[in-house]
Structures are given as structure tokens and as C-alpha cells.
Short mmCIF file of C-alpha atoms and ligand atoms in Angstrom, two decimals:
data_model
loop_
_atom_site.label_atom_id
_atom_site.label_comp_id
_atom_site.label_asym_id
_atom_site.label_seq_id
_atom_site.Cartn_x
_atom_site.Cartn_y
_atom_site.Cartn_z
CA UNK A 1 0.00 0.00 0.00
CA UNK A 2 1.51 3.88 -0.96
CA UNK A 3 1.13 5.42 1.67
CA UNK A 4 3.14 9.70 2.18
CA UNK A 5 5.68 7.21 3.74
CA UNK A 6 6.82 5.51 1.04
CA UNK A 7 5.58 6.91 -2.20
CA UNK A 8 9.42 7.50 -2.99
CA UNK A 9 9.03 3.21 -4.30
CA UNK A 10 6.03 4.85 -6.44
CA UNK A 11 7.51 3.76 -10.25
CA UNK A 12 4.79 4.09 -12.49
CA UNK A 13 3.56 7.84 -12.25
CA UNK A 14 1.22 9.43 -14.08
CA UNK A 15 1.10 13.26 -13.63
CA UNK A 16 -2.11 15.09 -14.79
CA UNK A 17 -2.07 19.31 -15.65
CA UNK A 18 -4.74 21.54 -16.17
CA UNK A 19 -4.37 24.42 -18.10
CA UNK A 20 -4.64 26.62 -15.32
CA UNK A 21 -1.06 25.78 -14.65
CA UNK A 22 0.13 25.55 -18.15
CA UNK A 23 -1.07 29.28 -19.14
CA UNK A 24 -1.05 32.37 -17.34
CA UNK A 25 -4.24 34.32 -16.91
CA UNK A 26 -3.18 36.26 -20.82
CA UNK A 27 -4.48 32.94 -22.04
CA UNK A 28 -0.38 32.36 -23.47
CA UNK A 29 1.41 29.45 -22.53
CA UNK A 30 3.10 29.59 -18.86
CA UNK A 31 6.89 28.51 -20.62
CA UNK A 32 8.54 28.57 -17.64
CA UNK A 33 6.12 26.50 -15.67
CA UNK A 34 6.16 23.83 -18.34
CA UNK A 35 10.13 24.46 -18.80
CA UNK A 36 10.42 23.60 -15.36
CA UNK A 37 7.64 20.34 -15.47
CA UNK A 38 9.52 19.01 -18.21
CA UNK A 39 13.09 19.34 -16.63
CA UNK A 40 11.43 17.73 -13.27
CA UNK A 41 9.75 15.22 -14.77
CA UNK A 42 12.94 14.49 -16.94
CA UNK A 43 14.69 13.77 -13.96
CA UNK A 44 12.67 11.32 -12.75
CA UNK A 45 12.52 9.33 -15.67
CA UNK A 46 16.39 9.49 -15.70
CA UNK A 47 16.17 7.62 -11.95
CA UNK A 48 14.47 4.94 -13.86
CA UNK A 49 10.90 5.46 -13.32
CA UNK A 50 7.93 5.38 -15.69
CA UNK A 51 6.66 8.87 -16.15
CA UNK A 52 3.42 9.49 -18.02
CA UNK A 53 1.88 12.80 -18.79
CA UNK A 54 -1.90 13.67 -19.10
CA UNK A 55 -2.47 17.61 -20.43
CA UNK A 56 -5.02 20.12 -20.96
CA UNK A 57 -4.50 23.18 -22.81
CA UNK A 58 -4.91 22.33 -26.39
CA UNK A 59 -8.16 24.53 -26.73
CA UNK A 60 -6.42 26.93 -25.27
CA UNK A 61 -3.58 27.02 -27.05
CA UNK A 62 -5.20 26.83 -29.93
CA UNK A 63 -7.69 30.00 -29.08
CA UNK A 64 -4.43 32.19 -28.31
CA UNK A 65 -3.06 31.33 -31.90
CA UNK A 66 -6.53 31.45 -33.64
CA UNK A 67 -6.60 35.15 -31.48
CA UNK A 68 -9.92 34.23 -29.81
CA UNK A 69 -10.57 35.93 -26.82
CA UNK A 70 -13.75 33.94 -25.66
CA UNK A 71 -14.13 30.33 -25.76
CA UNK A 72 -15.83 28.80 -28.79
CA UNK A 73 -19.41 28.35 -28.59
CA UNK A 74 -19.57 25.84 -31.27
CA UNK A 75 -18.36 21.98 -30.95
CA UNK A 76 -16.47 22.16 -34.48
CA UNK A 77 -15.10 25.84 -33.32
CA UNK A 78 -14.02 24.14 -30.16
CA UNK A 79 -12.56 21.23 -32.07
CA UNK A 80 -10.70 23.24 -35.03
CA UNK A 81 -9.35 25.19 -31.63
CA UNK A 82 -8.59 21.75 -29.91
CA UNK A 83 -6.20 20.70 -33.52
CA UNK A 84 -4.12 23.86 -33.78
CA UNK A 85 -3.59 23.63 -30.13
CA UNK A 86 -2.73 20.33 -29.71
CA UNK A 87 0.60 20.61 -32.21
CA UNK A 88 1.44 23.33 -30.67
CA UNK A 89 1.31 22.07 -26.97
CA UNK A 90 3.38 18.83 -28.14
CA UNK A 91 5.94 21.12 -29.94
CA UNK A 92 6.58 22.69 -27.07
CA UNK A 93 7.04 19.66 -25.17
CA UNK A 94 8.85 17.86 -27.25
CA UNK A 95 10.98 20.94 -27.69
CA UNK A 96 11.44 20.98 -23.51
CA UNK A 97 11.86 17.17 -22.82
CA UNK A 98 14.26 16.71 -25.69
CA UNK A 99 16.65 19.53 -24.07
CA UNK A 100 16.72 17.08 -21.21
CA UNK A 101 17.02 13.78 -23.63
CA UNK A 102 13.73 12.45 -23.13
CA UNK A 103 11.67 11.14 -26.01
CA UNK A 104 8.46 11.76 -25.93
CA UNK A 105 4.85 10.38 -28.24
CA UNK A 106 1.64 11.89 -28.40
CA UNK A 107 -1.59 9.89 -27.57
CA UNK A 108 -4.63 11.00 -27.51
CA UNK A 109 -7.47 8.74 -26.27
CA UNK A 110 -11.68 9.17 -26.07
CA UNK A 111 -13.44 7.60 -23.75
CA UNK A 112 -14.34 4.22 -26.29
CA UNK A 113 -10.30 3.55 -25.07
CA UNK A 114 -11.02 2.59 -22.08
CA UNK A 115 -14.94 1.04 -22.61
CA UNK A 116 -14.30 -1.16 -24.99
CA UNK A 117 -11.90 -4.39 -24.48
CA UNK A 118 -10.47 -4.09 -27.65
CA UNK A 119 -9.89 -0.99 -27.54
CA UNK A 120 -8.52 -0.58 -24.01
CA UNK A 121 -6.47 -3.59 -24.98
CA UNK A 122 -4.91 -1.91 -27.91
CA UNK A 123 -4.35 1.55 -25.95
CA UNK A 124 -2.48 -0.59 -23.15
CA UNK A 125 -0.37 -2.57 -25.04
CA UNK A 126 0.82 1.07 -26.92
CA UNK A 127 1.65 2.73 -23.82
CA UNK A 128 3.34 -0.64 -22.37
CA UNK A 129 5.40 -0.45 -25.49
CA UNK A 130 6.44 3.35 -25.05
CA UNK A 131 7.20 2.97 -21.35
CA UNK A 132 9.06 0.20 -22.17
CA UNK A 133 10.95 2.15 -24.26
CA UNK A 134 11.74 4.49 -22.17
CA UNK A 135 9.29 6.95 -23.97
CA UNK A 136 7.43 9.58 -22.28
CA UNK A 137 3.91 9.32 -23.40
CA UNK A 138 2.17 12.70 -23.41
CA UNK A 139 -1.50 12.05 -23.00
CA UNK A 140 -5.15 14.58 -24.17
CA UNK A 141 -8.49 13.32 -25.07
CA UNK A 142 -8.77 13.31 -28.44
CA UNK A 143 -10.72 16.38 -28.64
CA UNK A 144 -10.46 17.28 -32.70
CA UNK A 145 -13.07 13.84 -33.00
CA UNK A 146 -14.40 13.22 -29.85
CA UNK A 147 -17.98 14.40 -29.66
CA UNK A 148 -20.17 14.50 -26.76
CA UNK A 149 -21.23 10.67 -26.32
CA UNK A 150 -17.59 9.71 -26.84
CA UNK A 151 -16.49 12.53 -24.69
CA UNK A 152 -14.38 11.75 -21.25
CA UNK A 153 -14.74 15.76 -21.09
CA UNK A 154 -12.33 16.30 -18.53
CA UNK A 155 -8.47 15.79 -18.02
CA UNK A 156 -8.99 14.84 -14.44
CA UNK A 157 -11.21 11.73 -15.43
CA UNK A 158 -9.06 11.01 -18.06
CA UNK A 159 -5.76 10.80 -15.92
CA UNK A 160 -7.51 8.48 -13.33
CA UNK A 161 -8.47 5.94 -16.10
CA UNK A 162 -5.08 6.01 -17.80
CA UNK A 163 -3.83 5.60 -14.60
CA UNK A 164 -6.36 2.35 -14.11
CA UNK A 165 -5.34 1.01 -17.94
CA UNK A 166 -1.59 1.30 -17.33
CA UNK A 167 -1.80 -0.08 -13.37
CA UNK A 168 -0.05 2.71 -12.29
CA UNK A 169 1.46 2.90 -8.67
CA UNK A 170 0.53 6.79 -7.91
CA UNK A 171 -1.55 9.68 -10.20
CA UNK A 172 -0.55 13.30 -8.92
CA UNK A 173 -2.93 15.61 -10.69
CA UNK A 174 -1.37 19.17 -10.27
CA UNK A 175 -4.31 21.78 -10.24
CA UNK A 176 -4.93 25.39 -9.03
CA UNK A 177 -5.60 24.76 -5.41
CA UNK A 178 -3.41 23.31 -3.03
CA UNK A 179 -5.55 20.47 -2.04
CA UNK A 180 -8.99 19.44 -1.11
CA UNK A 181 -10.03 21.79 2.17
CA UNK A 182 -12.73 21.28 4.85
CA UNK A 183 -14.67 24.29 3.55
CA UNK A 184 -14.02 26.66 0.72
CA UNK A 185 -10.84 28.77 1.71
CA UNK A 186 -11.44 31.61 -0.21
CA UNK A 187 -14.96 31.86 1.92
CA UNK A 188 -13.87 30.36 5.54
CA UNK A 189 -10.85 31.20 7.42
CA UNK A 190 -11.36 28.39 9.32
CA UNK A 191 -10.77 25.85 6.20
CA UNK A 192 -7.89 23.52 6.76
CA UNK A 193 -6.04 21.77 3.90
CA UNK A 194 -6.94 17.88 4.01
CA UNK A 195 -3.75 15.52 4.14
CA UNK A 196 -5.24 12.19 3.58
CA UNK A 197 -8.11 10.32 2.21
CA UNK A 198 -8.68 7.01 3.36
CA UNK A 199 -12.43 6.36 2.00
CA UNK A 200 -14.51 8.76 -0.16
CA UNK A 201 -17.28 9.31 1.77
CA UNK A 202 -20.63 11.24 0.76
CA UNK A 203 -19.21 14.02 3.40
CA UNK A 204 -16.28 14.48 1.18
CA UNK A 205 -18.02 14.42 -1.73
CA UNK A 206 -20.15 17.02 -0.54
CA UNK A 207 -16.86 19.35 0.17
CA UNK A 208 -16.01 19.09 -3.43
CA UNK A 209 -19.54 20.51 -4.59
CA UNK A 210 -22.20 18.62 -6.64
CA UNK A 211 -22.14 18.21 -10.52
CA UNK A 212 -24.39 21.04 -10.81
CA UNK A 213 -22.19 23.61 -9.72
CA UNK A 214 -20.93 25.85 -12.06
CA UNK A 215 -17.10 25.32 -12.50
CA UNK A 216 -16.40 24.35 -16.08
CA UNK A 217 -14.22 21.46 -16.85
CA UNK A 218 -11.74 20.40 -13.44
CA UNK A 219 -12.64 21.98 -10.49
CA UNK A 220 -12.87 19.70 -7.23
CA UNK A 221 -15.67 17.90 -7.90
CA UNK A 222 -13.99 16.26 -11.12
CA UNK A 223 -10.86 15.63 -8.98
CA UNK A 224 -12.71 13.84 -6.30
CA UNK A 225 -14.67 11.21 -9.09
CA UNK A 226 -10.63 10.79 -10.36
CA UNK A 227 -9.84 9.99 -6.95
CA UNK A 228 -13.03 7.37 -7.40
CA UNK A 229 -11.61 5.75 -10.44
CA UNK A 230 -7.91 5.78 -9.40
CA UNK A 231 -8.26 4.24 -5.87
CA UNK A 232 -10.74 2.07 -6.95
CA UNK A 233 -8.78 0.82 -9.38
CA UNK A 234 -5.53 0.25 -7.10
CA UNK A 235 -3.91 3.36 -7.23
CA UNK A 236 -3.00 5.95 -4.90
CA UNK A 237 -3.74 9.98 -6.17
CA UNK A 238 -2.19 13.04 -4.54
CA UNK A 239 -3.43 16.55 -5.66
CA UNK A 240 -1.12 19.35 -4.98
CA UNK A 241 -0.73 22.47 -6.47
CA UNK A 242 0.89 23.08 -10.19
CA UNK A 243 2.15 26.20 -9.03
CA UNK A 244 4.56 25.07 -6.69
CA UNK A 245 7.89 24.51 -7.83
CA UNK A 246 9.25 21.13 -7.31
CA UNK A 247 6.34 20.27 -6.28
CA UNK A 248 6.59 16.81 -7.91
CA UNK A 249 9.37 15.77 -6.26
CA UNK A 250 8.25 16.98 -3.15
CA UNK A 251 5.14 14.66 -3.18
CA UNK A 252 7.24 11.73 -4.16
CA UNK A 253 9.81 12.77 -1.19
CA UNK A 254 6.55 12.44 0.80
CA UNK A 255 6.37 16.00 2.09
CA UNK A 256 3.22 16.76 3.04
CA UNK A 257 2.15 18.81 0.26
CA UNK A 258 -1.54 18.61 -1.58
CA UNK A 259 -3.94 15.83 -0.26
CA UNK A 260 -3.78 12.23 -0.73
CA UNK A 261 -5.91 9.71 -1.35
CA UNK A 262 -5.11 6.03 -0.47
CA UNK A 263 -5.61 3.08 -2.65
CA UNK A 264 -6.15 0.65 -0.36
CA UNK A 265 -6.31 -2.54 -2.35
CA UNK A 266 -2.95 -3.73 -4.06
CA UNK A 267 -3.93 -2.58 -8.12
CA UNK A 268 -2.76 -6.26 -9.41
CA UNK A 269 -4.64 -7.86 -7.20
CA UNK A 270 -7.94 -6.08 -8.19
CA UNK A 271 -7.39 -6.80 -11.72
CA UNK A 272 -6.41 -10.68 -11.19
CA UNK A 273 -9.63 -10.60 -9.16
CA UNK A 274 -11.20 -9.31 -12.04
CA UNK A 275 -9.87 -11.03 -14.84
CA UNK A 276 -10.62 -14.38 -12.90
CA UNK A 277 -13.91 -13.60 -11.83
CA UNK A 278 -14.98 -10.20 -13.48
CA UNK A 279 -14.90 -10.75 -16.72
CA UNK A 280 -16.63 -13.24 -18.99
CA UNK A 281 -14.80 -15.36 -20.36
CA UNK A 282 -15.05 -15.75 -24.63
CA UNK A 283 -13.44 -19.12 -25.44
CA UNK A 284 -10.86 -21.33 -24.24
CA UNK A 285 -7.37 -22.81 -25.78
CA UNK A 286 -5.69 -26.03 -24.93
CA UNK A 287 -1.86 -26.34 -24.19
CA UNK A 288 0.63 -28.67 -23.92
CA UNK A 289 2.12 -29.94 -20.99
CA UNK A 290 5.49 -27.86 -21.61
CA UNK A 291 3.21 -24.61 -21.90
CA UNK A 292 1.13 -26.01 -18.56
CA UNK A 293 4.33 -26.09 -16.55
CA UNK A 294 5.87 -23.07 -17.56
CA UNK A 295 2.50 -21.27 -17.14
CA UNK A 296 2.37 -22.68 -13.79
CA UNK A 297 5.81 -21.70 -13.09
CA UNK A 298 4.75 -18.30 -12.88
CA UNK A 299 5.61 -15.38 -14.99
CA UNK A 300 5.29 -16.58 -18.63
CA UNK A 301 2.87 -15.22 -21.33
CA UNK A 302 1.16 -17.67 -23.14
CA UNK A 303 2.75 -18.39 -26.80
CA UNK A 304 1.45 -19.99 -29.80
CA UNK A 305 3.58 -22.75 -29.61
CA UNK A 306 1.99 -24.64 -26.81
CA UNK A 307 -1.53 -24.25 -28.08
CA UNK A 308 -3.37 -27.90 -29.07
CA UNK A 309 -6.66 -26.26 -29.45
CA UNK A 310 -8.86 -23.58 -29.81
CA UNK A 311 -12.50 -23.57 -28.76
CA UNK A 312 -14.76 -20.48 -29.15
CA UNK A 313 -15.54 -17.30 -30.81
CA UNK A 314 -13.24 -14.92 -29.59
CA UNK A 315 -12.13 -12.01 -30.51
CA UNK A 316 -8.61 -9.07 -29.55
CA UNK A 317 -8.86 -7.91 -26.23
CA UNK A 318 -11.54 -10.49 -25.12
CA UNK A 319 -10.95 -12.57 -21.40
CA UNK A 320 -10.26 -16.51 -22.57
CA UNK A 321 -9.56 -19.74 -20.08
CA UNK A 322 -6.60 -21.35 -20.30
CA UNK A 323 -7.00 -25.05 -19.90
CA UNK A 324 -4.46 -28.61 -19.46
CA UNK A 325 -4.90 -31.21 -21.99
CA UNK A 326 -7.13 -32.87 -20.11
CA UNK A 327 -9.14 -29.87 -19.40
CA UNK A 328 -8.53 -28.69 -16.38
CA UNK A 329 -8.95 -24.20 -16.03
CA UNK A 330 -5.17 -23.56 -15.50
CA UNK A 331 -5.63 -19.33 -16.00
CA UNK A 332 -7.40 -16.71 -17.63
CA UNK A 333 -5.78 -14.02 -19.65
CA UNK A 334 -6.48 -11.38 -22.05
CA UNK A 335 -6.02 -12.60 -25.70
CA UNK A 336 -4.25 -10.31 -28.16
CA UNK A 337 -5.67 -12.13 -30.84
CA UNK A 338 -8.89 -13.29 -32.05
CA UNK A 339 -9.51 -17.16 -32.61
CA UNK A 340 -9.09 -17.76 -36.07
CA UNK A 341 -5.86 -16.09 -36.12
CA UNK A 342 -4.78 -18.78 -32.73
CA UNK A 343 -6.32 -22.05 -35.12
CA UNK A 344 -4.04 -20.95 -37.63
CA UNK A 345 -0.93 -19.97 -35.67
CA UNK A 346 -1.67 -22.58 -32.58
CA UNK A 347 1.78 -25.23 -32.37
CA UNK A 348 3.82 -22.70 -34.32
CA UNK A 349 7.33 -20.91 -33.46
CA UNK A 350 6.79 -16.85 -32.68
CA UNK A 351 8.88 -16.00 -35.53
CA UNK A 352 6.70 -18.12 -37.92
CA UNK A 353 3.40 -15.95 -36.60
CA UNK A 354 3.58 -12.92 -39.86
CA UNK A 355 4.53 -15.39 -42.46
CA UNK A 356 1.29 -17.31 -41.67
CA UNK A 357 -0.78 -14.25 -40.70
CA UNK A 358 0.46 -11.96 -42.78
CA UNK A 359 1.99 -9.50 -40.00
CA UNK A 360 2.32 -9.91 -36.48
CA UNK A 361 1.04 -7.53 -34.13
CA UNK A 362 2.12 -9.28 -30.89
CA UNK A 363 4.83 -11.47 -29.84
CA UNK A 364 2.31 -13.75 -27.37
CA UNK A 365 -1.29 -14.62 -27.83
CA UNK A 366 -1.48 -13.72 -23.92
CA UNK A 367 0.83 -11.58 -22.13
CA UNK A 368 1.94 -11.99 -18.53
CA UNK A 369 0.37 -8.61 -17.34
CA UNK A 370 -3.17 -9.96 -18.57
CA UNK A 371 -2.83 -13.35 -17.20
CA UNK A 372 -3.87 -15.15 -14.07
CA UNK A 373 -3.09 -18.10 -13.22
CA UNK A 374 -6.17 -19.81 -11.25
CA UNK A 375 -4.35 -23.27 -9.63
N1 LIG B 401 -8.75 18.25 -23.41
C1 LIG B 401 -8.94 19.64 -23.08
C2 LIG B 401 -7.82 20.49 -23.67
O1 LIG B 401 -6.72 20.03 -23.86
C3 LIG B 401 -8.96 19.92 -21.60
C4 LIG B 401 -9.94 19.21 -20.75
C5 LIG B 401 -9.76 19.66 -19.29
O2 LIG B 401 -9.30 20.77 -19.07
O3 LIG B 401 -10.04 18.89 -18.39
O4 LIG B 401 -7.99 21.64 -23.94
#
């Protein structure tokens, strides 16, 4: 469990900011605040951990170069606004990080990403493969195509469910406030900064203000459903303010800066508990008994070379059983291929897998990270 004490261990991070603290109030890009993000961030990924970024600020980017001075009241005026911004927020980070050596890739994701299996399948694997890499992956909803039913609409609700696709050890969302307070501090003297959240309750809920209040995209109530998501999910969120410098570091030093909410469930566990029991399962494949003992052994992905058989209709991204030759469940895993593709590639070497198929999108039919084992 993270707790302040020893988020220092946290590797995984994903760090989440709003456009409050990437532009000043002239609507321009804050450079030196995203100059100094980028250098801080850079650091940490040169101590070996995996940093991921989440950012706002492509409509507003894009409304300072368009010379808007109001926000667009259209959805394509908000979209064209969302597309010249977004180039011109990743030039400028990929302009920062690369002073500091760090590569960096944009994503952007819609909500479908993280709905659908196939889709959330395909959107983990690519940021596996960047963080593997060593690649910084700098995160936005797609906001050019993403209309309203596809919509995430907020940066804080997307952060929390890339943090929940990638299993993430910590989310720090860096906003305007310092924290989540007992009362509104700009109303009550007596409001005191919160330090820790151990359980969401209705009465903190309430402190954040309903949906109905009028506060735009972010605000506290959006941070508090992230906090939902991300500690419901495994992972512990911290939200401090963007304005303090360092403050990233500080949080993972374990100052007590911001507020922080405790996951209090260990995040594989809650997705082994719901790959083996959450999900439905599509179809099943047989293996050999080389495959059954090096599954069993712990820490193998399933290949195509020890599959016998394939039963079922399944498809990318759907949950399939594992089973012994003589049928016993032996684990449950998340297929990266669909079942015709494992009939024809089942008993075959990995390198053989594009000259059958034509290409080869994945090394195993299941990887280790989606795979229980259930004996
Ligand atoms: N995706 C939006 C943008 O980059 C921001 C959404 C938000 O601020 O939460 O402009």
C-alpha cells in the first residue's frame, strides 16, 4: 500500500495538468512553468521510473493562436481550436523534454479507449510499449473527434483511467488549489487543507460541490470522481498544487504537500480478481504440458507454440480460459488475438506468426500482465 511514507518506491507515475497551470491568466502558454515540469519530470525518468503525462490546454492554445478571446461556442469551433492547439502544446514539449534527452509520443485517447476491451487492450499494449521504451507518453483526449457521447470531457477523469489502464502505482494531478479543504478557503478562514483520504465518503463528496455547480471542466468535484476511479482501481492519487515549484518531487519525497488519497487494495490484485472472476470469459485454448508447466511456473505469457486447441468465438482484447490437456482451467488471460488467427498460428514458433498471418502484431497470444493463473 503507498502510503506519504513511502511513495518514494512509487515507479509508475502518471502526472495530470490543467491548463490553469500551463497558461497564465493572458491565455499564453506559462513557458517557464512547463520548462520547469519538463526538466522535473525528466529527472525522474532518468532515476528509472515510468513517467506518463496527461495535459489540458490544447483549446487553449489553440484559441491564443486562432486570437480568440472567448471560448468557442460551437463543438467544431471548439474542435478546429482543440487541432491547432494540440501541435502546438506537443511542440513545445517535445521541444522541452528533448533539451533534457527524453523522447516523448503523443496519444490521444476518447473515452471508447477505455470502454471497450479491444480498444482498451490496444491503448495498453501502446503505452506498455512506449514505457518500455523508455518513452514519455504525453497524454489529451482526443478532442479534434471526440464528440459529446464519446467525450471523457475532462483531463482529471481522463488521468484516473489512464492511470487504471496502465496499473499505475501513484496519479498526482497538479491543479490550481493546493488540495482538497474542509470548507471553501477563499470563503472560511477556518478551512484547513486535508492531508489524507482514506475512504470517499458522501461528506467528502459534498466538500467538493455537486455536478451542478458551475465550475467548467476540473474543479474539485472532477478531482474527487478521479480519486473514485484511481483508488478504486488500485492506485494511490495526490493533488497538490501546479504552481509550486518542485512540487513533484516533493510529493514523491513524501512531504506533506496537496492531499492524498489512499488506494487501499494492491492494483494487481484487483485486476487478477477481475480477470478471474470479473470478466466473462469468450473461449478457451488447450496447451501442452510444456506450456502447462511453464505457465504454472509463474511469470510466462502464453505463446502460440503450446496451443493444441482452440474452442470459441473470440475475438482481440476479449478474457479466454486457459485449460491442461485434459481440461482442467489452468488461468485466464487477455487474448491479443482473435480465434481464427490462434487455429491458424496454434503449435507454431513466434517468428513463424507474420509469415502465416500476414503481419504480427504481438509477440504472445497472452501476455503476462493480462494473465492469471487460477491453480
Ligand atoms: N482536453 C482539453 C484540452 O486540452 C482539456 C480538458 C480539461 O481541461 O479537463 O484543452
Amino acid at each position: 500500500m503507498l502510503t506519504r511514507e513511502n511513495l518514494s518506491s512509487a515507479n509508475r507515475i502518471v502526472v495530470k495538468v490543467g491548463t490553469s497551470t500551463l497558461t497564465h491568466t493572458t491565455g499564453k502558454l506559462n513557458l517557464l512553468r512547463i520548462e520547469r515540469l519538463a526538466r522535473e519530470l525528466s529527472d525522474l525518468a532518468n532515476q528509472g521510473k515510468q513517467i506518463i503525462l496527461v495535459t489540458s490546454g490544447a483549446v487553449g492554445a489553440g484559441m491564443d493562436r486562432l486570437g480568440l478571446k472567448e471560448k468557442p461556442k460551437t463543438i467544431p469551433e471548439k474542435q478546429a481550436a482543440a487541432a491547432v492547439g494540440q501541435g502546438i502544446l506537443l511542440h513545445i514539449y517535445e521541444k522541452m523534454f528533448g533539451e533534457y534527452g527524453q523522447i516523448v509520443a503523443q496519444v490521444l485517447l476518447t473515452r471508447a479507449d477505455s470502454v471497450n476491451r479491444k480498444r482498451y487492450t490496444n491503448s495498453r499494449n501502446t503505452l506498455m510499449a512506449l514505457l518500455n521504451q523508455g518513452v514519455i507518453p504525453i497524454i489529451n483526449e482526443n478532442d479534434a473527434v471526440a464528440i459529446d457521447e464519446l467525450k471523457i470531457g475532462d483531463n482529471d477523469t481522463l488521468s484516473a483511467m489512464v492511470a487504471s489502464i496502465i496499473d499505475a502505482d501513484l496519479l498526482i494531478i497538479l491543479s490550481d488549489v493546493e488540495g482538497v479543504y474542509t470548507a471553501n478557503p477563499q470563503t472560511d478562514p477556518q478551512a484547513t487543507l486535508l492531508d489524507e483520504i482514506m475512504d470517499i465518503t458522501p461528506a467528502i463528496e459534498e466538500l467538493a460541490g455537486g455536478p451542478g455547480t458551475l465550475r467548467g471542466t476540473g474543479g474539485m468535484y472532477t478531482k474527487i470522481q478521479a480519486a473514485k476511479i484511481a483508488v478504486n482501481s488500485g492506485v494511490t492519487m495526490v493533488i497538490a498544487s501546479g504552481g509550486r515549484d518542485g512540487v513533484v518531487r516533493e510529493v514523491l519525497q513524501g512531504h506533506r504537500v496537496g492531499t492524498i488519497f489512499i488506494s487501499k487494495e494492491n492494483r494487481l490484485q484487483i485486476r487478477k480478481r477481475w480477470l478471474a472472476f470479473g470478466a466473462g470469459v469468450s473461449g478457451k485454448v488447450k496447451v501442452d504440458k510444456g506450456c502447462e508447466q511453464a505457465l504454472l511456473k509463474g511469470g510466462s505469457s502464453l505463446l502460440a507454440a503450446g496451443i493444441t486447441a482452440v474452442d470459441g468465438d473470440f475475438e482481440l482484447g476479449n478474457t479466454i480460459s486457459i485449460v491442461s490437456d485434459c481440461g482442467r482451467e489452468l488461468a485466464r488471460g487477455i487474448t491479443n488475438y482473435g480465434a481464427d488467427d490462434v487455429k491458424k498460428v496454434m503449435g507454431v514458433h513466434t517468428h513463424e506468426i507474420s509469415q502465416i498471418l500476414g503481419s504480427k502484431p504481438y509477440d504472445e497470444i497472452v501476455h503476462r500482465d493480462n494473465l492469471v493463473l487460477l491453480v
